[in-house]
Amino acid sequence: MTVESSSAARSTSRRNAGGGKQAARTSRRPKPEPSAESAAGPDMVQLLTPEGERVEHPDYSIEVSAEELRGLYRDMVLTRRFDAEATALQRQGELGLWPSCLGQEAAQIGSGRALRDTDYVFPTYREHGVAWCRGVDPTLLLGMFRGVNHGGWDPNSNNFHLYTIVIGSQTLHAAGYAMGVAKDGADMAVAAYFGDGASSQGDVAESFTFAAVYNAPVVFICQNNQWAISEPTARQTRVPLYRRAQGFGFPGVRVDGNDVLAMLAVTKAAAEHARTGQGPILIEAFTYRMGAHTTSDDPTRYRRKEELEAWEAKDPILRVRRYLDRTGGADDAFYAAIEEESDALGRRVREVIRTMPDPDGMAIFEHVYADGHSLVDEERAGYAAYLASFADHAAHEGN
Amino acid sequence: MAAEKMAIAKALNSSLRKALENDPKVLIMGEDVGRLGGVFRITDGLQKDFGEERVIDTPLAESGIVGTAIGLALRGYRPVAEIQFDGFVFPAYDQIVTQLAKMHMRSLGKVKLPVVIRIPYGGGIGAVEHHSESPEAQFAHVAGLKIVSPANASDAYWMLQQAIECDDPVIFFEPKARYWDKGEVDPSGIPGPLHAAKVVREGTDLTLAAYGPMVKTALQAAGAAQAEDGVSIEVIDLRSVSPIDFDSLQRSVEKTGRLVVAHEAPVHFGAGAEVAARITERCFYHLEAPVLRVGGFHSPYPPARLEEEYLPGLDRVLDSVDRALAY
């Protein structure tokens, strides 16, 4: 008998034995956990179906006027257009990299519009829709991906912190910021965005701990887009992510992340929960990254076309359009105006990026410290002298 | 408040108290810093007097301590975070290096990060593993951080307040083996610049540079060399590892022509290596000998029974002095 066949035989017999035991035990076992990647279920808040039908939820209801709905639709379409432009600009060599938010527009616009201007947001690097809601000029988001800066906007102008690239780090900044908000007695919530991949990071667990024990007003918004580059959510967790909160002592709720109304309703309630001193809360926005992780990624290497197609049927923009069309909430003139506005945004983005200047070389030495540092001063002077030596040389040659 | 003789530990405690009094935005945070007053009692009595909102016992999570300190700083606070022991800073290394050090630049100067991280460091207390290390070089390599270490009670008092007032992140390394060494502190005095080195003993034959716990050893070495061999050593307390006050070092070395740098941290890629390179460049024609370094070995910090072998004590410092003088 070969080694292989021997081990195969053993494993077969063990499996048989195990199967028998398991069958006998089934009745005494609790119901199996729903798998982390299982989609809709009774636990998932949904107010607008993929078919564009309004449904009720016992805990979350929302009244949205046709005008508000058109506004949400506009936000999502413009975000998608901006995102598509940025992707195209990367392909044309204008950006070094772009992380697309395609498919996550409802998760971002719904949550972003639920927050007040006075709330504070800590994003990952993919929150282009949230940035839009905060009033951050979209072209400001492009600088770091073009390589002219590492952020560049003033976080306090829109209460929207810089994008954070290290996975999960910003959740601790949000928890700390919210600890300060609690000390100040300020009427505000702090939103911490992160993803399914980040949920495995120690910093996210620590941010849950800190936010919980200090009762800090943090709304943790986990966009579970099913993929951390090539790794499915099942590689990050055995339980649905929203249930992580329970172990830390605060509520968690799973929301259909492709449903802008559900995201709006749940985030509004969550922000109110935080603002009214009830501590942190976790929202798991169950959504899908329809594009690649970034423009450097090739998702055909790890996921099937059928999966993408199934999620395309649940497109966050499409379902709002269906609802608007069914209810007569928008007419052709509205869609035409949005189309025109999208084109204009696209033109502006292209123009800004193509005329975006490279920073001056000496910018390397700027803002390293707030109060200065003698080594930076010395190196700045040394490098300036080095550069000047070429000018002197050129002048000499000219003579 | 009149000048008073006090231990470094007491000077640090008084300094924190003063900072809490001066600025309502100053917060103390860390493991056991509140009710217990810290494992070294540096924060003793502060929570009692300033309350749990300002002197905060944190969960046992170093990354969480630094990460939330960053968030508090973004909210306008000036957190002073304690890492309980040198070897425990590494879970926070990511937050310090990737977030704290870079955020001011990433915002093009729009946000400031006035965070102080206090770390009791160094050996000689017979502790278990991870309680005796000197990781300052691992932070000095990172732009955006400032790194200082006091060697006496007066500097402990003043440098900590200056670090707290600084708008940049400062890692404040406290020489734990010297916590109970006493010195004069005059709270009505005027401190010098935070990052300036100090000549703590004048001499003419050789410059001996040190910081933190090694300054005391360096002074002992200078005394012994004078008494036994009639050698005049100038001792410089660097006080700051980032930035390093090379101007003061240069002035001294141009006078003495010889330099030895002593620190407990491993010599390999240590602060002494940077000093040697810079001073060689600045003082090449004044040097009578290569710049020598004396410090820890390229070996994990040893068990307590071997730490006297590992640490650069008086004899090893004097050996380096002799070697420099032999050129």
XYZ file of C-alpha atoms in Angstrom:
726
model
C 0.000 0.000 0.000
C 1.415 3.403 -0.885
C 1.610 6.191 1.606
C -0.966 8.208 -0.308
C -3.571 5.494 -0.462
C -3.005 4.657 3.168
C -3.622 8.204 4.295
C -6.559 8.523 1.940
C -8.094 5.423 3.447
C -7.575 6.751 6.954
C -9.092 10.070 6.148
C -12.067 8.383 4.536
C -12.750 6.237 7.550
C -12.346 9.189 9.887
C -14.741 11.234 7.839
C -17.260 8.434 7.993
C -16.918 8.126 11.715
C -17.147 11.874 12.165
C -20.172 12.058 9.950
C -21.956 9.513 12.093
C -21.166 11.400 15.291
C -22.200 14.691 13.838
C -25.508 13.300 12.696
C -26.197 12.000 16.178
C -25.355 15.356 17.731
C -27.255 17.606 15.383
C -30.373 17.877 17.457
C -28.473 19.036 20.546
C -26.445 21.608 18.685
C -27.474 25.225 18.328
C -28.361 26.360 14.882
C -25.207 26.754 12.805
C -23.872 30.290 12.515
C -24.791 32.026 9.305
C -21.668 32.204 7.233
C -19.990 35.569 7.176
C -20.519 35.960 3.488
C -24.153 34.954 3.424
C -26.107 37.827 1.994
C -29.506 39.123 2.912
C -31.262 37.624 5.873
C -33.686 38.617 8.550
C -30.847 40.428 10.322
C -30.063 42.728 7.426
C -31.795 46.077 7.298
C -33.209 46.813 3.882
C -35.673 49.550 2.932
C -35.325 49.492 -0.847
C -35.051 46.200 -2.694
C -32.842 45.641 -5.724
C -36.040 45.777 -7.762
C -36.670 49.263 -6.467
C -39.496 48.455 -4.096
C -39.880 50.158 -0.739
C -40.095 47.724 2.156
C -40.624 48.336 5.840
C -38.355 47.372 8.699
C -39.604 47.155 12.278
C -36.677 49.112 13.749
C -35.756 51.530 11.016
C -38.122 53.624 9.003
C -37.490 56.723 7.033
C -39.560 59.300 5.249
C -37.760 60.587 2.203
C -39.287 63.127 -0.132
C -38.918 62.738 -3.870
C -36.558 65.698 -3.805
C -34.314 64.106 -1.201
C -34.308 60.883 -3.130
C -33.308 62.711 -6.288
C -30.536 64.317 -4.267
C -29.232 60.937 -3.146
C -29.442 59.668 -6.698
C -27.490 62.686 -7.927
C -24.814 62.170 -5.243
C -24.366 58.547 -6.246
C -24.267 59.216 -9.981
C -21.759 62.027 -9.596
C -19.613 59.923 -7.269
C -19.622 57.098 -9.787
C -18.750 59.475 -12.571
C -15.909 61.021 -10.625
C -14.647 57.560 -9.753
C -14.807 56.457 -13.396
C -12.937 59.584 -14.487
C -10.221 58.945 -11.928
C -9.896 55.335 -13.076
C -9.600 56.516 -16.663
C -7.027 59.139 -15.695
C -4.939 56.425 -14.086
C -5.097 54.444 -17.312
C -3.925 57.542 -19.157
C -0.956 57.894 -16.829
C -2.219 60.986 -15.030
C -2.596 59.168 -11.700
C -0.224 56.595 -10.264
C -3.022 54.615 -8.685
C -6.738 54.788 -8.047
C -8.848 52.813 -5.575
C -12.295 52.688 -7.090
C -15.440 52.848 -4.961
C -17.604 51.448 -7.759
C -20.536 49.588 -6.222
C -20.190 51.184 -2.797
C -21.970 54.428 -3.619
C -25.040 53.724 -1.492
C -22.979 52.690 1.522
C -21.002 55.917 1.258
C -23.692 58.384 0.218
C -26.320 56.965 2.574
C -23.997 57.130 5.568
C -22.351 60.362 4.464
C -25.664 62.186 4.092
C -26.846 60.901 7.462
C -24.059 62.772 9.232
C -24.212 66.401 10.216
C -21.637 68.939 9.137
C -20.585 69.153 12.769
C -19.859 65.421 12.999
C -16.322 64.265 12.241
C -15.291 61.602 9.762
C -12.204 59.376 9.641
C -12.084 57.685 6.221
C -10.006 54.926 4.649
C -8.594 55.705 1.202
C -11.721 54.677 -0.718
C -14.327 57.048 0.733
C -14.756 59.236 -2.340
C -18.535 59.291 -1.900
C -18.256 60.269 1.747
C -15.800 63.022 0.817
C -18.385 64.261 -1.669
C -21.014 64.422 1.063
C -18.614 66.339 3.306
C -18.123 68.949 0.616
C -14.483 68.126 -0.034
C -13.686 69.161 -3.598
C -13.204 65.843 -5.434
C -10.115 67.129 -7.211
C -8.400 67.432 -3.822
C -8.627 63.655 -3.479
C -6.486 63.158 -6.556
C -3.275 64.760 -5.319
C -2.089 61.809 -3.296
C -2.849 59.393 -6.129
C -1.027 61.571 -8.618
C 1.895 61.767 -6.241
C 2.005 65.480 -5.576
C 1.203 65.168 -1.864
C 0.209 62.662 0.815
C -3.191 64.146 1.522
C -3.190 67.833 1.252
C -6.628 68.973 2.320
C -7.378 70.653 5.628
C -9.186 68.028 7.713
C -10.859 70.706 9.795
C -12.414 72.518 6.832
C -14.970 69.785 6.323
C -14.489 67.667 9.450
C -13.114 65.035 7.105
C -9.740 63.620 8.109
C -7.055 62.697 5.598
C -7.299 59.368 3.832
C -5.468 56.678 5.788
C -3.659 54.009 3.838
C -2.427 51.790 6.655
C -5.364 49.466 7.180
C -7.446 50.227 10.255
C -5.159 52.842 11.850
C -7.749 55.590 11.577
C -10.260 53.778 13.759
C -8.065 54.535 16.767
C -7.810 58.182 15.761
C -11.597 58.258 15.612
C -11.873 56.651 19.043
C -9.407 59.181 20.495
C -11.122 62.083 18.803
C -14.444 60.858 20.168
C -12.946 60.551 23.664
C -12.136 64.234 23.327
C -15.647 65.002 22.091
C -17.046 63.244 25.153
C -14.776 65.309 27.415
C -15.912 68.482 25.702
C -19.565 67.502 25.977
C -19.907 68.387 22.305
C -23.042 67.420 20.413
C -21.382 65.389 17.716
C -20.716 61.917 16.437
C -17.426 60.627 15.045
C -17.618 58.244 12.095
C -14.858 55.681 11.632
C -14.875 54.022 8.234
C -13.034 50.767 7.648
C -13.395 47.583 5.641
C -13.806 43.854 6.056
C -10.058 43.363 5.725
C -9.381 45.953 8.412
C -11.652 44.085 10.786
C -8.746 41.671 11.303
C -6.381 44.428 12.378
C -5.498 44.745 16.025
C -6.021 48.490 15.833
C -9.681 47.977 14.967
C -10.152 45.662 17.947
C -8.350 48.179 20.162
C -10.501 51.007 18.848
C -13.590 48.983 19.761
C -12.191 48.508 23.256
C -11.289 52.157 23.771
C -14.552 53.465 22.343
C -16.513 51.031 24.503
C -14.799 51.550 27.850
C -14.850 55.346 27.529
C -18.353 55.338 26.035
C -17.027 57.446 23.172
C -19.453 58.610 20.471
C -18.056 56.596 17.572
C -20.117 55.256 14.713
C -18.007 52.462 13.275
C -18.957 51.987 9.640
C -17.553 48.792 8.196
C -18.056 48.547 4.469
C -17.909 44.820 3.977
C -17.311 44.834 0.237
C -16.598 41.088 0.295
C -12.994 41.357 -0.847
C -9.738 42.473 0.782
C -7.771 42.528 -2.473
C -7.999 38.797 -3.244
C -9.191 37.512 0.098
C -12.892 36.958 0.689
C -14.484 38.051 3.954
C -14.473 34.408 5.039
C -10.678 34.778 5.407
C -11.233 37.546 7.968
C -14.046 36.250 10.114
C -16.202 33.290 11.047
C -19.074 35.372 12.353
C -20.886 38.164 10.554
C -18.876 41.295 11.202
C -21.691 43.273 12.804
C -21.753 40.717 15.604
C -18.222 41.597 16.643
C -19.657 44.605 18.453
C -21.583 42.436 20.876
C -18.419 41.080 22.442
C -17.194 44.615 23.060
C -20.462 45.628 24.648
C -22.091 47.827 22.057
C -24.696 47.272 19.381
C -24.000 46.184 15.849
C -26.309 46.164 12.882
C -26.006 44.752 9.388
C -27.372 46.910 6.633
C -27.874 46.313 2.943
C -24.983 48.488 1.893
C -26.353 48.817 -1.631
C -29.530 50.369 -0.283
C -29.013 54.076 0.147
C -32.192 54.488 2.184
C -31.280 51.777 4.663
C -27.799 53.239 5.025
C -29.276 56.690 5.554
C -31.811 55.497 8.133
C -29.445 53.304 10.112
C -26.567 55.798 10.112
C -28.902 58.592 11.223
C -30.085 56.455 14.115
C -26.521 55.388 14.920
C -25.218 58.950 14.915
C -28.050 59.949 17.212
C -27.192 57.017 19.471
C -23.610 58.313 19.632
C -24.520 61.970 20.072
C -26.884 61.244 22.926
C -24.218 59.642 25.067
C -25.068 56.016 24.421
C -21.563 55.195 23.243
C -20.256 53.487 20.148
C -22.172 51.480 17.600
C -21.125 49.363 14.641
C -22.738 49.365 11.218
C -21.779 46.634 8.802
C -22.650 47.847 5.330
C -23.025 44.670 3.314
C -21.925 45.725 -0.133
C -19.669 44.763 -2.993
C -16.523 46.133 -4.543
C -17.537 45.949 -8.191
C -14.202 47.171 -9.447
C -10.665 46.076 -8.756
C -9.062 46.726 -5.369
C -7.060 49.423 -7.112
C -6.020 50.036 -10.674
C -3.021 47.765 -9.991
C -5.252 44.805 -9.216
C -6.734 42.131 -11.485
C -9.818 40.621 -9.861
C -10.294 38.054 -12.638
C -7.514 36.102 -10.937
C -9.569 35.434 -7.823
C -13.292 35.867 -8.392
C -15.829 34.589 -10.857
C -17.720 36.637 -13.392
C -21.010 35.201 -12.126
C -20.440 36.727 -8.720
C -19.952 40.179 -10.167
C -23.036 39.739 -12.321
C -25.120 38.766 -9.316
C -24.070 41.948 -7.563
C -24.610 44.069 -10.649
C -28.248 43.082 -10.353
C -28.184 44.653 -6.884
C -26.589 47.866 -8.118
C -27.121 50.697 -5.648
C -27.900 53.336 -8.270
C -30.117 51.173 -10.435
C -32.554 50.410 -7.636
C -33.086 54.094 -6.840
C -33.686 54.777 -10.515
C -36.230 51.984 -10.636
C -37.999 53.383 -7.602
C -37.960 56.931 -8.967
C -39.311 55.720 -12.278
C -42.002 53.613 -10.683
C -43.184 56.420 -8.421
C -42.783 59.214 -10.913
C -40.249 60.854 -8.647
C -38.104 62.083 -11.504
C -38.567 62.983 -15.134
C -36.388 62.931 -18.203
C -35.314 66.514 -17.653
C -33.889 65.522 -14.253
C -31.859 62.673 -15.704
C -30.663 64.866 -18.540
C -29.551 67.525 -16.064
C -27.658 64.943 -14.006
C -25.991 63.657 -17.145
C -24.936 67.160 -18.034
C -23.643 67.807 -14.527
C -21.683 64.538 -14.652
C -20.074 65.511 -17.919
C -19.155 68.882 -16.497
C -17.643 67.255 -13.412
C -15.687 64.900 -15.628
C -14.365 67.792 -17.707
C -13.360 69.718 -14.607
C -11.578 66.726 -13.074
C -9.638 66.116 -16.294
C -8.710 69.744 -16.570
C -7.565 70.033 -12.956
C -5.483 66.880 -13.089
C -3.834 67.740 -16.382
C -2.814 71.139 -15.138
C -1.888 70.015 -11.622
C 1.670 71.187 -11.113
C 4.379 69.095 -9.527
C 5.413 70.561 -6.198
C 8.668 72.450 -5.930
C 11.556 70.126 -5.061
C 12.195 71.929 -1.811
C 8.712 70.915 -0.633
C 10.394 67.741 0.620
C 11.577 69.781 3.587
C 8.291 71.552 4.279
C 6.020 70.658 7.187
C 8.213 67.800 8.427
C 7.937 69.488 11.805
C 5.660 72.177 13.165
C 8.352 73.740 15.359
C 11.361 73.076 13.132
C 14.288 70.653 13.410
C 17.928 71.568 12.923
C 18.692 68.519 10.782
C 15.903 69.374 8.355
C 17.220 72.948 8.197
C 20.734 71.692 7.531
C 19.630 69.278 4.842
C 17.401 71.881 3.211
C 20.297 74.315 3.026
C 22.640 71.614 1.753
C 20.272 70.517 -0.971
C 19.556 74.104 -1.992
C 23.292 74.712 -2.295
C 23.653 71.545 -4.345
C 20.901 72.678 -6.713
C 22.385 76.154 -6.883
C 25.737 74.698 -7.875
C 24.217 73.634 -11.200
C 22.936 77.154 -11.772
C 26.414 78.535 -11.031
C 27.935 75.973 -13.343
C 25.463 76.833 -16.110
C 26.167 80.526 -15.651
C 29.880 79.811 -15.830
C 29.471 77.752 -19.006
C 27.389 80.552 -20.466
C 30.232 82.969 -19.871
C 8.596 78.151 44.454
C 12.151 77.963 45.692
C 14.864 75.689 44.385
C 14.618 72.249 45.854
C 16.655 69.083 45.794
C 14.599 66.237 44.422
C 14.845 62.884 42.674
C 14.354 62.689 38.907
C 11.104 60.787 39.523
C 9.807 63.586 41.720
C 10.947 66.219 39.221
C 8.980 64.468 36.479
C 5.946 64.250 38.717
C 6.195 67.955 39.573
C 6.627 68.791 35.915
C 3.498 66.872 34.919
C 1.580 68.526 37.716
C 2.711 71.938 36.509
C 1.728 71.115 32.920
C -1.728 69.973 34.052
C -2.118 73.209 35.991
C -0.879 75.429 33.181
C -2.963 74.049 30.344
C -6.412 72.435 30.659
C -5.803 70.637 27.373
C -2.942 68.565 28.819
C -3.946 64.970 29.523
C -1.999 62.121 31.089
C -2.783 58.652 29.770
C -1.350 55.180 30.037
C -1.462 51.863 31.821
C -1.728 52.211 35.609
C -0.987 55.945 35.532
C -4.146 56.865 37.429
C -5.101 55.097 40.606
C -1.696 53.488 41.042
C 0.314 56.520 39.981
C 2.332 54.493 37.479
C 4.548 51.500 38.148
C 7.392 53.944 38.851
C 5.036 56.400 40.604
C 5.866 59.163 38.123
C 2.182 60.124 37.954
C 1.610 59.631 41.668
C -1.283 61.660 43.044
C -2.167 63.298 39.741
C -5.444 61.497 39.166
C -6.500 62.263 42.712
C -5.942 65.968 42.125
C -6.921 66.354 38.467
C -9.560 63.646 38.078
C -10.130 60.676 35.820
C -10.974 62.889 32.866
C -7.435 64.261 32.736
C -5.366 61.422 34.157
C -6.622 58.417 32.289
C -6.034 54.764 33.040
C -6.095 53.120 29.627
C -6.724 49.586 28.441
C -3.560 47.482 28.096
C -3.066 48.276 24.447
C -0.059 50.350 23.433
C -1.157 50.901 19.849
C -4.494 51.989 21.253
C -2.824 54.405 23.652
C -0.837 56.136 20.913
C -3.628 55.885 18.329
C -6.176 57.483 20.626
C -3.597 60.061 21.742
C -3.372 61.052 18.074
C -7.153 61.410 17.926
C -7.171 63.466 21.123
C -4.455 65.715 19.696
C -6.532 66.184 16.548
C -9.354 67.256 18.844
C -7.117 69.918 20.396
C -5.759 68.107 23.428
C -2.094 67.701 24.389
C -1.836 64.087 25.504
C 1.150 62.831 27.464
C 1.085 59.082 26.988
C 3.132 56.714 29.103
C 4.458 53.465 27.710
C 5.107 51.394 30.800
C 8.462 49.948 29.714
C 10.786 50.415 26.729
C 10.240 46.918 25.382
C 6.477 47.415 25.294
C 6.497 50.283 22.827
C 6.586 48.068 19.769
C 2.845 47.394 19.480
C 2.611 51.195 19.166
C 5.491 51.428 16.720
C 3.144 51.384 13.735
C 1.003 54.240 15.051
C 4.105 56.238 15.983
C 5.926 55.753 12.695
C 3.160 55.585 10.100
C 0.671 57.987 11.677
C 2.015 60.238 14.423
C 5.277 61.176 12.724
C 3.764 61.875 9.331
C 0.407 63.504 9.925
C 1.619 67.087 10.144
C 3.329 66.796 6.790
C 0.459 64.856 5.228
C -1.872 67.710 6.110
C 0.624 70.231 4.700
C 0.852 71.702 8.169
C -2.900 72.013 8.722
C -2.992 69.764 11.788
C -0.534 69.622 14.660
C 0.293 66.596 16.750
C 1.455 67.780 20.174
C 1.776 64.273 21.621
C 4.427 63.320 24.163
C 5.246 59.662 24.627
C 7.077 59.013 27.876
C 9.128 55.843 27.942
C 11.146 54.688 30.959
C 14.194 53.120 29.281
C 17.554 51.543 29.850
C 18.915 48.781 32.028
C 20.653 48.259 35.313
C 17.609 47.496 37.425
C 17.793 43.714 37.327
C 14.545 43.377 35.425
C 13.120 40.579 33.311
C 13.193 40.564 29.524
C 11.777 43.617 27.644
C 12.207 45.922 30.669
C 15.750 47.251 30.093
C 16.056 48.255 26.479
C 17.172 51.450 24.761
C 15.263 51.697 21.483
C 15.873 55.405 20.815
C 17.734 54.866 17.550
C 14.736 53.027 16.156
C 12.771 56.263 16.510
C 15.579 58.677 15.657
C 15.544 57.258 12.134
C 12.004 58.549 11.637
C 11.434 62.080 10.363
C 8.642 63.875 12.155
C 9.598 62.717 15.641
C 11.699 64.507 18.222
C 13.575 62.489 20.788
C 14.975 63.724 24.067
C 16.292 62.201 27.253
C 17.120 64.055 30.469
C 19.994 63.003 32.689
C 19.300 64.993 35.840
C 16.406 66.281 37.902
C 16.469 69.834 36.594
C 16.392 68.708 32.974
C 13.705 66.157 33.817
C 11.557 68.960 35.174
C 12.116 71.471 32.387
C 12.527 69.256 29.356
C 9.242 67.458 30.037
C 7.356 70.746 30.133
C 9.101 71.911 26.987
C 8.214 68.625 25.290
C 4.571 69.081 26.268
C 4.580 72.655 24.940
C 6.126 71.542 21.648
C 3.698 71.271 18.723
C 5.533 68.218 17.379
C 5.416 64.637 18.643
C 8.179 64.099 21.194
C 9.385 60.781 22.546
C 10.630 61.426 26.037
C 13.013 58.708 27.186
C 13.348 58.605 30.957
C 16.477 56.971 32.431
C 14.704 54.609 34.798
C 17.872 53.484 36.584
C 18.419 57.141 37.551
C 14.850 57.844 38.712
C 15.995 58.094 42.325
C 19.079 60.249 41.715
C 18.633 63.624 43.302
C 19.472 67.041 41.965
C 18.600 70.696 42.332
C 15.420 71.870 40.595
C 14.606 75.565 40.441
C 11.055 75.973 39.129
C 11.533 79.730 38.942
C 14.504 79.369 36.602
C 14.544 79.780 32.848
C 15.351 76.658 30.844
C 17.643 76.607 27.821
C 16.507 75.332 24.420
C 15.079 71.784 24.524
C 17.421 70.359 21.915
C 20.665 72.035 22.976
C 23.479 69.882 24.323
C 25.210 70.959 27.531
C 28.839 70.813 28.536
C 28.514 69.295 31.993
C 32.273 69.083 32.660
C 34.911 71.040 30.846
C 38.093 69.411 29.619
C 40.809 69.675 27.012
C 42.082 66.198 26.050
C 38.983 64.343 24.873
C 35.245 64.866 24.469
C 32.964 62.249 25.956
C 29.373 62.532 24.741
C 26.456 60.760 26.396
C 22.790 61.180 27.204
C 20.227 59.835 29.646
C 21.566 57.243 32.091
C 25.093 57.315 30.630
C 25.793 60.930 31.587
C 26.405 59.924 35.179
C 28.770 57.172 34.062
C 30.552 59.608 31.750
C 31.078 62.063 34.602
C 32.439 59.272 36.776
C 34.799 58.281 33.976
C 35.995 61.854 33.586
C 36.638 62.093 37.315
C 38.558 58.831 37.356
C 40.642 59.739 34.300
C 41.575 63.050 35.864
C 42.412 61.511 39.230
C 44.275 58.472 37.971
C 45.930 59.643 34.744
C 45.654 63.400 34.788
C 43.551 63.280 31.640
C 41.146 66.180 31.117
C 37.839 64.978 29.666
C 35.067 67.277 28.518
C 31.676 65.661 29.099
C 28.756 66.661 26.905
C 25.200 65.749 27.799
C 23.500 65.554 24.407
C 20.005 65.724 25.972
C 18.426 65.363 22.529
C 18.824 62.491 20.078
C 16.619 64.060 17.403
C 17.771 66.603 16.568
C 21.352 66.208 17.797
C 23.165 69.419 18.662
C 26.161 68.894 16.378
C 27.254 72.521 16.727
C 28.037 72.058 20.418
C 29.800 68.784 19.706
C 31.821 70.376 16.940
C 32.964 73.218 19.179
C 34.142 70.741 21.784
C 35.864 68.355 19.383
C 37.667 71.190 17.626
C 39.147 71.923 21.030
C 39.924 68.371 22.205
C 40.533 66.524 18.914
C 39.094 63.317 20.289
C 35.535 62.027 20.727
C 34.003 59.013 22.422
C 30.230 58.501 22.344
C 28.611 56.360 25.012
C 25.091 54.955 25.166
C 23.411 51.861 26.528
C 21.758 51.125 23.193
C 23.582 48.771 20.845
C 26.485 50.476 19.107
C 25.461 49.009 15.744
C 23.405 51.681 13.918
C 23.103 53.556 17.199
C 23.064 57.282 17.869
C 26.858 57.108 18.287
C 27.250 55.983 14.690
C 25.425 59.078 13.488
C 27.483 61.302 15.769
C 30.711 59.681 14.543
C 29.810 60.179 10.904
C 28.716 63.787 11.286
C 31.583 64.843 13.509
C 34.117 63.150 11.264
C 32.702 65.188 8.397
C 32.652 68.434 10.349
C 35.923 68.068 12.260
C 38.078 65.901 9.995
C 41.176 68.069 10.271
C 40.804 68.524 14.006
C 40.540 64.852 14.851
C 43.565 63.137 16.368
C 41.779 59.785 16.528
C 38.764 58.095 15.000
C 35.514 58.742 16.835
C 34.954 55.739 19.072
C 31.685 54.351 20.357
C 30.963 52.375 23.468
C 27.598 50.806 24.215
C 25.518 47.675 24.092
C 26.395 44.666 21.977
C 24.617 43.280 18.921
C 22.856 40.782 21.101
C 19.397 40.800 22.668
C 19.468 42.564 26.011
C 20.803 39.833 28.299
C 19.265 38.283 31.396
C 19.702 40.460 34.473
C 22.669 38.490 35.829
C 24.619 39.427 32.705
C 23.569 43.026 32.274
C 26.703 44.418 33.901
C 28.641 42.737 31.089
C 26.386 44.228 28.456
C 26.044 47.755 29.778
C 28.908 50.176 29.105
C 30.049 50.691 32.686
C 32.851 52.838 33.996
C 35.623 50.424 32.971
C 34.449 49.979 29.401
C 34.013 53.717 28.972
C 37.538 54.293 30.309
C 38.861 51.601 27.986
C 37.385 53.503 25.034
C 38.889 56.717 26.356
C 42.302 55.021 26.583
C 42.003 53.684 23.054
C 41.098 57.121 21.701
C 44.023 58.683 23.554
C 46.427 56.028 22.232
C 46.275 57.393 18.678
